Coordinates of C-alpha atoms in Angstrom, one line a residue:
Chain W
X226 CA 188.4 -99.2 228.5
X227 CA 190.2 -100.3 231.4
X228 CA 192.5 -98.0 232.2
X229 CA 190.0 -95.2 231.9
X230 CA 188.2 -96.9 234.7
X231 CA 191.9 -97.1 236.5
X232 CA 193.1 -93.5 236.2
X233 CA 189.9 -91.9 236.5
X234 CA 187.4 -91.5 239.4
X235 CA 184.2 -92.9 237.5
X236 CA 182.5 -94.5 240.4
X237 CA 182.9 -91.1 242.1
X238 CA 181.4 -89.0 239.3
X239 CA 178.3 -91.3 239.4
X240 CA 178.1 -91.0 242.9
X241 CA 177.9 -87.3 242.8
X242 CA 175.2 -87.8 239.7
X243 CA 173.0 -90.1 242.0
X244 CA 173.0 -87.6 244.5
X245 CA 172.3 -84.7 242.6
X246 CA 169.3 -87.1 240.9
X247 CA 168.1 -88.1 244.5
X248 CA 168.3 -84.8 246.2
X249 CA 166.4 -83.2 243.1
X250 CA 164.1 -86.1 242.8
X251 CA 163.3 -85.5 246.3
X252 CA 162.6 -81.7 245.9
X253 CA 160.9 -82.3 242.6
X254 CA 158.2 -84.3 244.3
X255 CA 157.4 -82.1 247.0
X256 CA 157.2 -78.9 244.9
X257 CA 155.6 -81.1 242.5
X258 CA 152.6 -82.1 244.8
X259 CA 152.2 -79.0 246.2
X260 CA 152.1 -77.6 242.9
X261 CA 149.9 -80.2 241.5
X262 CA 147.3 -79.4 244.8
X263 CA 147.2 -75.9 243.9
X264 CA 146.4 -76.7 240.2
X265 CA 143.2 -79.0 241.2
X266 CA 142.2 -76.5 244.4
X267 CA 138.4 -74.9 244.5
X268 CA 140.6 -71.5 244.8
X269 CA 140.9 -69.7 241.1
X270 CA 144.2 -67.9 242.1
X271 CA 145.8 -70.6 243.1
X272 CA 144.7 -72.6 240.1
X273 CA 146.0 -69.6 238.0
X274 CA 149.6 -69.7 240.2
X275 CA 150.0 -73.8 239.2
X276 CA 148.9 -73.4 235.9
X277 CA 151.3 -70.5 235.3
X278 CA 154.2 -72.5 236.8
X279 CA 154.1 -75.5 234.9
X280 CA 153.7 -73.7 231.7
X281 CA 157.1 -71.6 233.0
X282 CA 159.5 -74.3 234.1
X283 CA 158.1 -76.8 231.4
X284 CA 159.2 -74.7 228.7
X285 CA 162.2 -73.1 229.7
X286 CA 165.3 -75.0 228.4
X287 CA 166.8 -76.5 231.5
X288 CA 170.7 -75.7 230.2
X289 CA 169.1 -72.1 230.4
X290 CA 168.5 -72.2 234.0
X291 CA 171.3 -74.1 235.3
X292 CA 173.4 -71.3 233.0
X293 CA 171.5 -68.7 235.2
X294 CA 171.6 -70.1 238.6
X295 CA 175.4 -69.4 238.4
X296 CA 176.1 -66.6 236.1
X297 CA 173.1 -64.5 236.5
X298 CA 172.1 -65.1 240.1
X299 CA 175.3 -66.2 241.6
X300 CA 177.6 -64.2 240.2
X301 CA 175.8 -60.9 238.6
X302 CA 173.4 -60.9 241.5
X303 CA 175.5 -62.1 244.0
X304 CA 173.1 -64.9 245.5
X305 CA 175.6 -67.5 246.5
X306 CA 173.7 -71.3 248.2
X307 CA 177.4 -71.9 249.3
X308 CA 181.1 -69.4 249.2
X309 CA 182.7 -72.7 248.2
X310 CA 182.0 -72.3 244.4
X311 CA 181.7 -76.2 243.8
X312 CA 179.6 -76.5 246.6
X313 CA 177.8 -73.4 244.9
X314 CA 177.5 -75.0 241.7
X315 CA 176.0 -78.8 243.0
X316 CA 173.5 -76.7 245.4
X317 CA 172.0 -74.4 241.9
X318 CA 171.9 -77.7 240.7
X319 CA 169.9 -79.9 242.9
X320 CA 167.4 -76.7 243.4
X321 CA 167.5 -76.2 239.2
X322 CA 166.3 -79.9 238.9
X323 CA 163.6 -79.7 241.4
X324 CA 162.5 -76.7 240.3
X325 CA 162.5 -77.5 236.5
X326 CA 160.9 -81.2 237.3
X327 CA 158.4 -80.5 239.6
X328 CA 156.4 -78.8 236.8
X329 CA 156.3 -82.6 235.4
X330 CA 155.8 -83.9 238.4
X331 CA 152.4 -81.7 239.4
X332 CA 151.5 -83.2 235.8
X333 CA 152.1 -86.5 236.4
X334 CA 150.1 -86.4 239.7
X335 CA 147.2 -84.3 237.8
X336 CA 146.8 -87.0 236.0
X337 CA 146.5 -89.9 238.5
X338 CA 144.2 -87.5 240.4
X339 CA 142.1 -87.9 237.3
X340 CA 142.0 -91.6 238.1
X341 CA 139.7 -91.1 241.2
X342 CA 136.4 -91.1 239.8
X343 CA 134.9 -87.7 240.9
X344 CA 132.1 -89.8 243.3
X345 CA 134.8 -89.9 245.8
X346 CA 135.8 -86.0 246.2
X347 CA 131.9 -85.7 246.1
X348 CA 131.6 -87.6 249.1
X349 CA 134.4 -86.8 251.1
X350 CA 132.7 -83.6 250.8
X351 CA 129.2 -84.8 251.9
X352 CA 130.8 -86.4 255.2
X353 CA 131.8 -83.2 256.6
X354 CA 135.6 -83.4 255.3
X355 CA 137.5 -79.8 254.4
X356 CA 139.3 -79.7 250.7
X357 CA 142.6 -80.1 252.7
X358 CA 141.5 -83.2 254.7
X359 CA 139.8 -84.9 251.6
X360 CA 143.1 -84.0 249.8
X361 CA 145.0 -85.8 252.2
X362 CA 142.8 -88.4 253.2
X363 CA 141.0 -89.6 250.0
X364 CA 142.4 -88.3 247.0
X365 CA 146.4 -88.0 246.6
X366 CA 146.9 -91.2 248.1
X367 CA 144.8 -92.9 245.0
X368 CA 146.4 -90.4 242.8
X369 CA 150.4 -91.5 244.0
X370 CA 149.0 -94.6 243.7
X371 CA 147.4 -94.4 239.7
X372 CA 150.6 -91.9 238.5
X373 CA 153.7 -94.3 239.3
X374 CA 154.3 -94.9 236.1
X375 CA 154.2 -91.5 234.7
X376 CA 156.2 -90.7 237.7
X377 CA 158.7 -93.6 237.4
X378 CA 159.1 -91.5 233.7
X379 CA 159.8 -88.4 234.9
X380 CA 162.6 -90.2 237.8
X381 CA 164.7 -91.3 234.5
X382 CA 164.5 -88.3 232.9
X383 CA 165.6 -86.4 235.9
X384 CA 168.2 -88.4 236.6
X385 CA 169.6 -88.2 233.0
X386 CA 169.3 -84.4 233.4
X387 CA 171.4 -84.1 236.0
X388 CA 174.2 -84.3 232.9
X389 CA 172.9 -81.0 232.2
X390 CA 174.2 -79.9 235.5
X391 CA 178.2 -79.6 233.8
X392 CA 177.5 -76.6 232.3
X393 CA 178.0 -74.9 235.7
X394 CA 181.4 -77.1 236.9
X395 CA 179.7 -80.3 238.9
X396 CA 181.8 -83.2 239.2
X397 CA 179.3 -85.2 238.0
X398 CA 179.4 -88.2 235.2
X399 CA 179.1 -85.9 232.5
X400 CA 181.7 -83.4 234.0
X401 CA 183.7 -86.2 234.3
X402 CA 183.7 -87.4 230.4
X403 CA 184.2 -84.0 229.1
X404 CA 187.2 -84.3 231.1
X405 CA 188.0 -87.8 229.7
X406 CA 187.4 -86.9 225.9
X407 CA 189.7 -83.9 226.6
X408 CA 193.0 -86.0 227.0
X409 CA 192.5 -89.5 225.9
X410 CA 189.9 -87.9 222.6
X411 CA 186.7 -89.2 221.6
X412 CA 186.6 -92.7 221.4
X413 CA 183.8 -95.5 221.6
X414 CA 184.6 -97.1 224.6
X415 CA 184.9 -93.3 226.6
X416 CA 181.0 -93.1 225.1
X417 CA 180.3 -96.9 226.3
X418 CA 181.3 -96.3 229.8
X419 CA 179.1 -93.5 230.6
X420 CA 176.2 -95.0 228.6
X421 CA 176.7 -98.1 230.3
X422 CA 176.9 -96.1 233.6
X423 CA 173.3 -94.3 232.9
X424 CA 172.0 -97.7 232.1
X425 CA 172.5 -99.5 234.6
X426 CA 171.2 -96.4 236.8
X427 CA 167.9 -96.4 235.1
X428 CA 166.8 -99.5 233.4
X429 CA 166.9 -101.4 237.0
X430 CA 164.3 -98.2 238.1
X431 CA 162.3 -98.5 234.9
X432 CA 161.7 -102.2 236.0
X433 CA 160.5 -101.5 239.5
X434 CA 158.4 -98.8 238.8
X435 CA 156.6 -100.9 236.3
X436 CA 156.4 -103.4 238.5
X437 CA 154.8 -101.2 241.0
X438 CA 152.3 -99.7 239.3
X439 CA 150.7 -102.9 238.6
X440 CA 150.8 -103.6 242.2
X441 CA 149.9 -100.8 243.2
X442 CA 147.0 -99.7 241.0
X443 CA 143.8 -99.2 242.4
X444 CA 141.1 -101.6 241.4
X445 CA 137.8 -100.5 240.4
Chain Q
X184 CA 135.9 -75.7 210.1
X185 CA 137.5 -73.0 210.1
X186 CA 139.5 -74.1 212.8
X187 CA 140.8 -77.2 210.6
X188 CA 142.0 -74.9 207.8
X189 CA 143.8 -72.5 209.8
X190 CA 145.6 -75.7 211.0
X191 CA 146.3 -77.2 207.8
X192 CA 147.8 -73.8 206.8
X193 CA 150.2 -73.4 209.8
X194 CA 151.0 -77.2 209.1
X195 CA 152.0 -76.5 205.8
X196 CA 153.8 -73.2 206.6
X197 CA 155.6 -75.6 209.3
X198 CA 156.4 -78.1 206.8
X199 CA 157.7 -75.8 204.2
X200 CA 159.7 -73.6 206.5
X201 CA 161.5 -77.1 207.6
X202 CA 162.3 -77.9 204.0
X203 CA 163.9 -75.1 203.1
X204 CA 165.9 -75.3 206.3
X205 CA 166.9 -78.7 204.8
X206 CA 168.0 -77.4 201.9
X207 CA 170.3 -74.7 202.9
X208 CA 172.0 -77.2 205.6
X209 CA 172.7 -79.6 202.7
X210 CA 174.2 -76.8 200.6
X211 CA 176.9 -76.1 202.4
X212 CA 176.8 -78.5 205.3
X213 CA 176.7 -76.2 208.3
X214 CA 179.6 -74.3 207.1
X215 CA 180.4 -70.9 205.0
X216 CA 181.8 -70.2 201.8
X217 CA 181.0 -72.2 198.8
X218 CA 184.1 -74.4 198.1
X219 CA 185.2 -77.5 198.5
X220 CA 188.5 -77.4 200.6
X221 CA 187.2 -78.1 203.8
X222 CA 188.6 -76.6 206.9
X223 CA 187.6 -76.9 210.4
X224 CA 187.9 -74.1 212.8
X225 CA 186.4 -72.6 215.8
X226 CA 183.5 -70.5 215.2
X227 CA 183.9 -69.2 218.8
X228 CA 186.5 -68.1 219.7
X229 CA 187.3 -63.8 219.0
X230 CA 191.2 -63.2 217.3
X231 CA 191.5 -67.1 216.7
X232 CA 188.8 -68.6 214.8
X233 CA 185.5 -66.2 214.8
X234 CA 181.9 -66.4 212.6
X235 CA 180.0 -63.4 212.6
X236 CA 177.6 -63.4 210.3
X237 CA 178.9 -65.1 207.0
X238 CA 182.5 -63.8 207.7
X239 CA 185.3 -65.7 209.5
X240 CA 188.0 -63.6 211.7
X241 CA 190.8 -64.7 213.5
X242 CA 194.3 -65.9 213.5
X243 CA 193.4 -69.5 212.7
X244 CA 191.4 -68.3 209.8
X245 CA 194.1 -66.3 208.3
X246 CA 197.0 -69.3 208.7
X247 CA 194.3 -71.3 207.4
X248 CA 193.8 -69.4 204.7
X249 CA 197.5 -68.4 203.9
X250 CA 198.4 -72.3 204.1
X251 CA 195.2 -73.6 201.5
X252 CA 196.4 -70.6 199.2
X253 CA 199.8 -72.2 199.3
X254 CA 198.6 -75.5 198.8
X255 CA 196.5 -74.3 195.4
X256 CA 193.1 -73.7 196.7
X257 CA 192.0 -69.8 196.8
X258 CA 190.1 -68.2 199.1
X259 CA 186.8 -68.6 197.6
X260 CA 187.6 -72.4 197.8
X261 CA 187.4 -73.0 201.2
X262 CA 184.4 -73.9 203.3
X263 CA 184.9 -73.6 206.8
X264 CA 183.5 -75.9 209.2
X265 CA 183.3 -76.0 213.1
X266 CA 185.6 -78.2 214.7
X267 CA 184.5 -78.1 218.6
X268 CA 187.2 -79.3 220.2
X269 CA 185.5 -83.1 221.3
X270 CA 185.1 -83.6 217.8
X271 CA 188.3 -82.5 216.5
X272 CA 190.1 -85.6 216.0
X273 CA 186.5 -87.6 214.1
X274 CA 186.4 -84.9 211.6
X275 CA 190.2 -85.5 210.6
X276 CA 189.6 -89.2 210.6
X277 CA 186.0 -89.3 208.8
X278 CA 187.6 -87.4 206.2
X279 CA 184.5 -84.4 206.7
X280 CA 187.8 -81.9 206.8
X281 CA 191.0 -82.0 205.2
X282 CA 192.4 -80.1 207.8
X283 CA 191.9 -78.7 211.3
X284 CA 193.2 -75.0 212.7
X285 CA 191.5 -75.0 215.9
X286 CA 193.7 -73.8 218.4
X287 CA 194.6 -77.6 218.6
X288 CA 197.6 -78.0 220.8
X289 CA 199.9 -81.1 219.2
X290 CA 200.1 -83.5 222.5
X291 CA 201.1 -87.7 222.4
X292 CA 198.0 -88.7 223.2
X293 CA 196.2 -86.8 220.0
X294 CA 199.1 -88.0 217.4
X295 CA 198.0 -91.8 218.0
X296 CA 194.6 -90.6 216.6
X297 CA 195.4 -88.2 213.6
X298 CA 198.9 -86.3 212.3
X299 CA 200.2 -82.9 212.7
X300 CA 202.1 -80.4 210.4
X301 CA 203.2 -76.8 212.7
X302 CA 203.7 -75.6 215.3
X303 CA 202.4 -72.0 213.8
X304 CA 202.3 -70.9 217.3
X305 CA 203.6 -71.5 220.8
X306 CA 201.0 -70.6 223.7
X307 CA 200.6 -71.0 226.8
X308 CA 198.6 -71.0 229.6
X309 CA 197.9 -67.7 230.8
X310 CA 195.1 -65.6 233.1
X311 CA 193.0 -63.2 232.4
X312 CA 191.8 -60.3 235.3
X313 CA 189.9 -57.3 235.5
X314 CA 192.4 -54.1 234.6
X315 CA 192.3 -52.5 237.7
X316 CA 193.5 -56.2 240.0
X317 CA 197.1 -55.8 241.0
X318 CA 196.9 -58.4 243.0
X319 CA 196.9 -61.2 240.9
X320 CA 200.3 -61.2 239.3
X321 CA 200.8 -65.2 238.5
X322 CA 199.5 -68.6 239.7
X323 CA 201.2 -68.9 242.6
X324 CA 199.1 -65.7 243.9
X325 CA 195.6 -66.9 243.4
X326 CA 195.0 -68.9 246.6
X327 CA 191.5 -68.5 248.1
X328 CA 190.7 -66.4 244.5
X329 CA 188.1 -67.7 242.3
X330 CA 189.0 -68.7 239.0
X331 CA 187.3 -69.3 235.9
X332 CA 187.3 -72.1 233.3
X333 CA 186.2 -74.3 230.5
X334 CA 184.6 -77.6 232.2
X335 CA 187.1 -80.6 231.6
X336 CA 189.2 -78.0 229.7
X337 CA 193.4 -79.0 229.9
X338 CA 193.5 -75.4 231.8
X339 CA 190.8 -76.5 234.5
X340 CA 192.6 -80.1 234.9
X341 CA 196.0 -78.4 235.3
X342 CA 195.0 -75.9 237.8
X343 CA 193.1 -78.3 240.0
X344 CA 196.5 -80.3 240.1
X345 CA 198.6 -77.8 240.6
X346 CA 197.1 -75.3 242.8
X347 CA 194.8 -76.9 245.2
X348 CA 194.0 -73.7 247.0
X349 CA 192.3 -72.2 244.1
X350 CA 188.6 -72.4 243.5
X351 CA 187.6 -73.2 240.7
X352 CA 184.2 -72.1 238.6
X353 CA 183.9 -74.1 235.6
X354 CA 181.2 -73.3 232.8
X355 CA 180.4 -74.7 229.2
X356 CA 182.2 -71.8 227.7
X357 CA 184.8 -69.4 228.0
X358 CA 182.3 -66.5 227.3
X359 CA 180.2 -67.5 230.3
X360 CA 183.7 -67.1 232.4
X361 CA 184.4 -63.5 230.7
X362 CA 180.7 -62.2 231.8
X363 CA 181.4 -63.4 235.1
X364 CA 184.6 -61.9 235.3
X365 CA 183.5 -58.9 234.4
X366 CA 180.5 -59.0 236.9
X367 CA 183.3 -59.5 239.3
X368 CA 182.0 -62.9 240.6
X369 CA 185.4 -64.8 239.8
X370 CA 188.6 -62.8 239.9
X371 CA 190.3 -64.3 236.8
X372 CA 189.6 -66.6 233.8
X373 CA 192.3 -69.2 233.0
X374 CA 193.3 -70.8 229.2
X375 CA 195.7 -70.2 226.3
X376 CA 197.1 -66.6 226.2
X377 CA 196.2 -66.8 222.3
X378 CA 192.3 -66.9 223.8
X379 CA 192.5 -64.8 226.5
X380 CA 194.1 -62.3 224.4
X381 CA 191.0 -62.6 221.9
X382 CA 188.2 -61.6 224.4
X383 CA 190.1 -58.8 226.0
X384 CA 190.3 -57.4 221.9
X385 CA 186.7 -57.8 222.1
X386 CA 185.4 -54.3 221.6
X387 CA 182.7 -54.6 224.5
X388 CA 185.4 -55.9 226.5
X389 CA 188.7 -53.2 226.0
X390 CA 189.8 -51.8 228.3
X391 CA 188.1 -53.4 231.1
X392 CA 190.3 -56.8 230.7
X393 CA 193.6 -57.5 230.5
X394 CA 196.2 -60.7 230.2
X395 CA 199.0 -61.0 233.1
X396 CA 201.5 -61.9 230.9
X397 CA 203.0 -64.9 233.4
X398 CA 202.5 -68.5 231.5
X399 CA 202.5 -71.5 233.0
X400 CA 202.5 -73.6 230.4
X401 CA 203.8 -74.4 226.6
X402 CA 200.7 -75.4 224.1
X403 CA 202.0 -75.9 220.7
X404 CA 199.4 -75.3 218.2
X405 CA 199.6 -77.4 215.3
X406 CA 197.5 -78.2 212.3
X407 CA 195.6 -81.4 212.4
X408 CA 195.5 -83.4 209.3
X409 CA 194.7 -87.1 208.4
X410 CA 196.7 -89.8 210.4
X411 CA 200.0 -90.9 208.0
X412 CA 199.9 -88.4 205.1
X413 CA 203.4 -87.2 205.6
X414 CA 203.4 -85.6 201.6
X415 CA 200.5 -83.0 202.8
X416 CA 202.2 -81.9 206.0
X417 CA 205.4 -81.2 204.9
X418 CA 203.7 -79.4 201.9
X419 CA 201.6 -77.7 205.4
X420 CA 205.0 -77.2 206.8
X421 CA 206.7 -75.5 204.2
X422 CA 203.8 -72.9 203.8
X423 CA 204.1 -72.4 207.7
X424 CA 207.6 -71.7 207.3
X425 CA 207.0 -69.6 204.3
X426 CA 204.6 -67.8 206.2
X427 CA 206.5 -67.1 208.7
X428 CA 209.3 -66.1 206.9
X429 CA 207.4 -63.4 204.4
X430 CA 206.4 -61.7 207.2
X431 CA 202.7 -62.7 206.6
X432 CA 202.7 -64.3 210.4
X433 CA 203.9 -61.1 211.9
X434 CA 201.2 -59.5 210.4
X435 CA 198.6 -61.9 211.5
X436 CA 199.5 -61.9 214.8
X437 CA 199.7 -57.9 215.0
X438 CA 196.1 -58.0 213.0
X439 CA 194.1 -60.6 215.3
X440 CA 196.3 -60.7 219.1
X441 CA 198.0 -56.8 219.3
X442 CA 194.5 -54.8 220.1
X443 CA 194.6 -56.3 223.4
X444 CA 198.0 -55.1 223.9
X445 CA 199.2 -59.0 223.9
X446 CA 203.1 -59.3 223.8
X447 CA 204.1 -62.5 222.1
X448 CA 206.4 -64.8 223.4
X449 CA 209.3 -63.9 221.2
X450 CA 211.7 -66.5 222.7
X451 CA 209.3 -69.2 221.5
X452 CA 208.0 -67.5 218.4
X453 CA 207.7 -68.0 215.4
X454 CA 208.0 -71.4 216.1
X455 CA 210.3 -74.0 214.1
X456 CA 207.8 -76.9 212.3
X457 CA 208.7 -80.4 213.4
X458 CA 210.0 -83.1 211.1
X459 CA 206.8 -84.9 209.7
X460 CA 206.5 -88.6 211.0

């Protein structure tokens, strides 16, 4: 066990794998809330565009995608985020995971919009406000506040997804063990270093974000 | 009402279809053929060790098959079974195969883990470009050319150490590198000659494709077998040599490598088997 940790760079690949997870995390929640706005607008279309998102990128294998970011759009369409190809490849990947976990995201947030009892968009409305300004004002700020643990769910998930993200070269953890099993074989401790690395990633998170929702929970 | 029923149909359609799934998975454990001589192979990987359909290709397949014949076990007694090449070495040592053909080069590190009877066959690492590049003519000429490779792949780690100036597109498999070579978004696709030469024999692939013929490496492919059992690989190695030797190899190679017009390394080849240990 040690001397994988000596001859290979396994603090590195998990640094890479953190920033893929906070870069997407970070794209997944904007898209996400934008997303989940559109789905709980007064505007049909734009109810029909979120719905029909979520129900794309929710059920299209992620491995899928990331194989298509490179191959098909990269490479057949010639769409290049970067003419360094690892650069390339960690880029598809950060927008792959946002794009694929918003969709989860706008669903985690439809649901703690569905916490705020429907009174209060009722009378944001009767004291003059516009959709946008209640949106902003009133609602999403209950909703973040009743979705962090479905959220905190979705973080963990994202952030063991990024694994997903070898299939197109990233130097990531799971780049990094195929790599391992490769010339030193399969073995239980190669296994327990990587599982051991993604725990202590995401238990510590799984913690706070418990932790927070019952702070932060709105009382009624 | 009706509602409920049409669900408790598609439920049971579900749960049947599942079943039966079962059952054909438990008959012959993922693998083909009926028997009970299990060999594990790539099911991947064209002119080496190829499933299409129920039928297996390739020139694993046929030293396979030429080796269990010698060692009393005919054709129709084999089951073949896919050895991926992370699980190679558990399938030896779980006893799920008796023996493993996979392109499995015989390196220090591996022999701690399981034996080896061969070499059958000396690669090497080779690169693959589109037949009309002329300027890619070895290693030492791909600087600031995009390459293409198995992720964590020996091939990948070698040319990251060795030629710093390349970049280098890795994917999950080496068919992903082969459509993007021949969408010309890398410029070649780097592995064992013995693979390389496969896909360019591919028939949507001739033609377009072809191996430079420069390696850079030696990969001795041996056969894997269970860790101490020196009586079953020198029986393995006296049917290699015997093989080899009736002409049988020659053929194999022709069959499965030539249609790509791949030139084997005759200085190398046919390889001598090492002693058993």
């Amino acid at each position: 066990m040690g001397d994988i940790l000596g001859s290979y760079d396994v603090l590195g690949a998990f640094w890479l794998t953190i920033r893929l997870a906070f870069f997407g995390a970070l794209g997944a929640l904007v898209l996400g809330t934008v997303v989940a706005v559109m789905r709980v607008s007064p505007v049909a279309v734009l109810r029909l565009l979120g719905t029909s998102y979520v129900n794309v990128f929710r059920n299209v294998p992620l491995t899928l995608m990331m194989v298509l970011s490179v191959l098909g759009v990269t490479y057949i369409m010639g769409l290049p985020l970067s003419q360094d190809v690892q650069q390339n490849a960690i880029r598809w990947a950060i927008v792959v995971l946002s794009v694929y976990h918003a969709a989860f995201v706008c669903e985690a947030l439809r649901s703690g919009v569905n916490t705020v009892p429907a009174g209060q968009a009722e009378a944001a409305r009767a004291v003059g406000l516009t959709f946008g300004q209640s949106m902003v004002n009133v609602i999403l700020p209950q909703a973040f506040r009743g979705s962090v643990a479905p959220l905190g769910s979705v973080l963990i998930a994202l952030i063991k997804n990024t694994t997903v993200a070898a299939v197109i070269g990233t130097a990531d953890a799971a780049g990094l063990m195929q790599e391992v099993i490769e010339n030193e074989t399969g073995s239980f401790s190669v296994f327990a270093i990587f599982a051991i690395g993604f725990v202590i990633l995401t238990l510590p998170l799984g913690l706070l974000f418990t932790h927070l929702s019952r702070r932060l929970a709105v009382k009624r | 009402m009706k509602v409920r029923q049409f669900g408790a149909i598609a439920a049971a359609s579900v749960i049947a279809l599942s079943l039966t799934a079962c059952g054909d998975s438990a008959k012959d454990s993922g693998g083909g053929g009926g028997g009970d001589f299990k060999i594990g192979i790539k099911f991947d990987q064209p002119g080496l060790g190829l499933k299409e359909g129920s039928s297996y290709t390739g020139f694993d397949v046929d030293v396979a098959t030429y080796v269990a014949k010698e060692l009393g076990h005919d054709a129709k007694d084999i089951s073949w079974v896919q050895a991926p090449s992370a699980q190679r070495e558990t399938l030896i040592s779980t006893g799920q195969v008796k023996m493993v053909v996979a392109t499995y080069s015989i390196t220090d590190e591996r022999k701690q883990k399981v034996s080896f009877a061969g070499p059958y066959f000396i690669a090497g690492q080779d690169l693959l470009v589109r037949s009309d590049e002329s300027t890619i003519t070895g290693p030492e000429t791909l600087t600031g050319k995009r390459l293409c490779s198995v992720k964590g792949s020996t091939s990948a780690q070698k040319v990251k150490d060795k030629y710093p100036g390349v970049q280098l597109q890795e994917f999950g498999t080496y068919s992903e590198c082969v459509a993007a070579l021949v969408s010309k978004g890398v410029d070649a696709l780097t592995t064992d000659n013995t693979i390389l030469a496969g896909y360019a024999s591919q028939d949507q692939y001739k033609g377009k494709l072809k191996v430079v013929g420069k390696t850079f490496s030696e990969e001795r492919y041996g056969i894997g077998l269970k860790k101490g059992d020196k009586a079953m690989c020198e029986k393995v190695n006296t049917a290699i040599a015997k093989m080899i030797s009736s002409g049988e190899w020659q053929k194999a190679v022709d069959k499965n490598l030539g249609p790509a017009g791949f030139k084997v390394d005759s200085a190398t080849n046919p390889p001598k088997q090492d002693a058993c240990a």
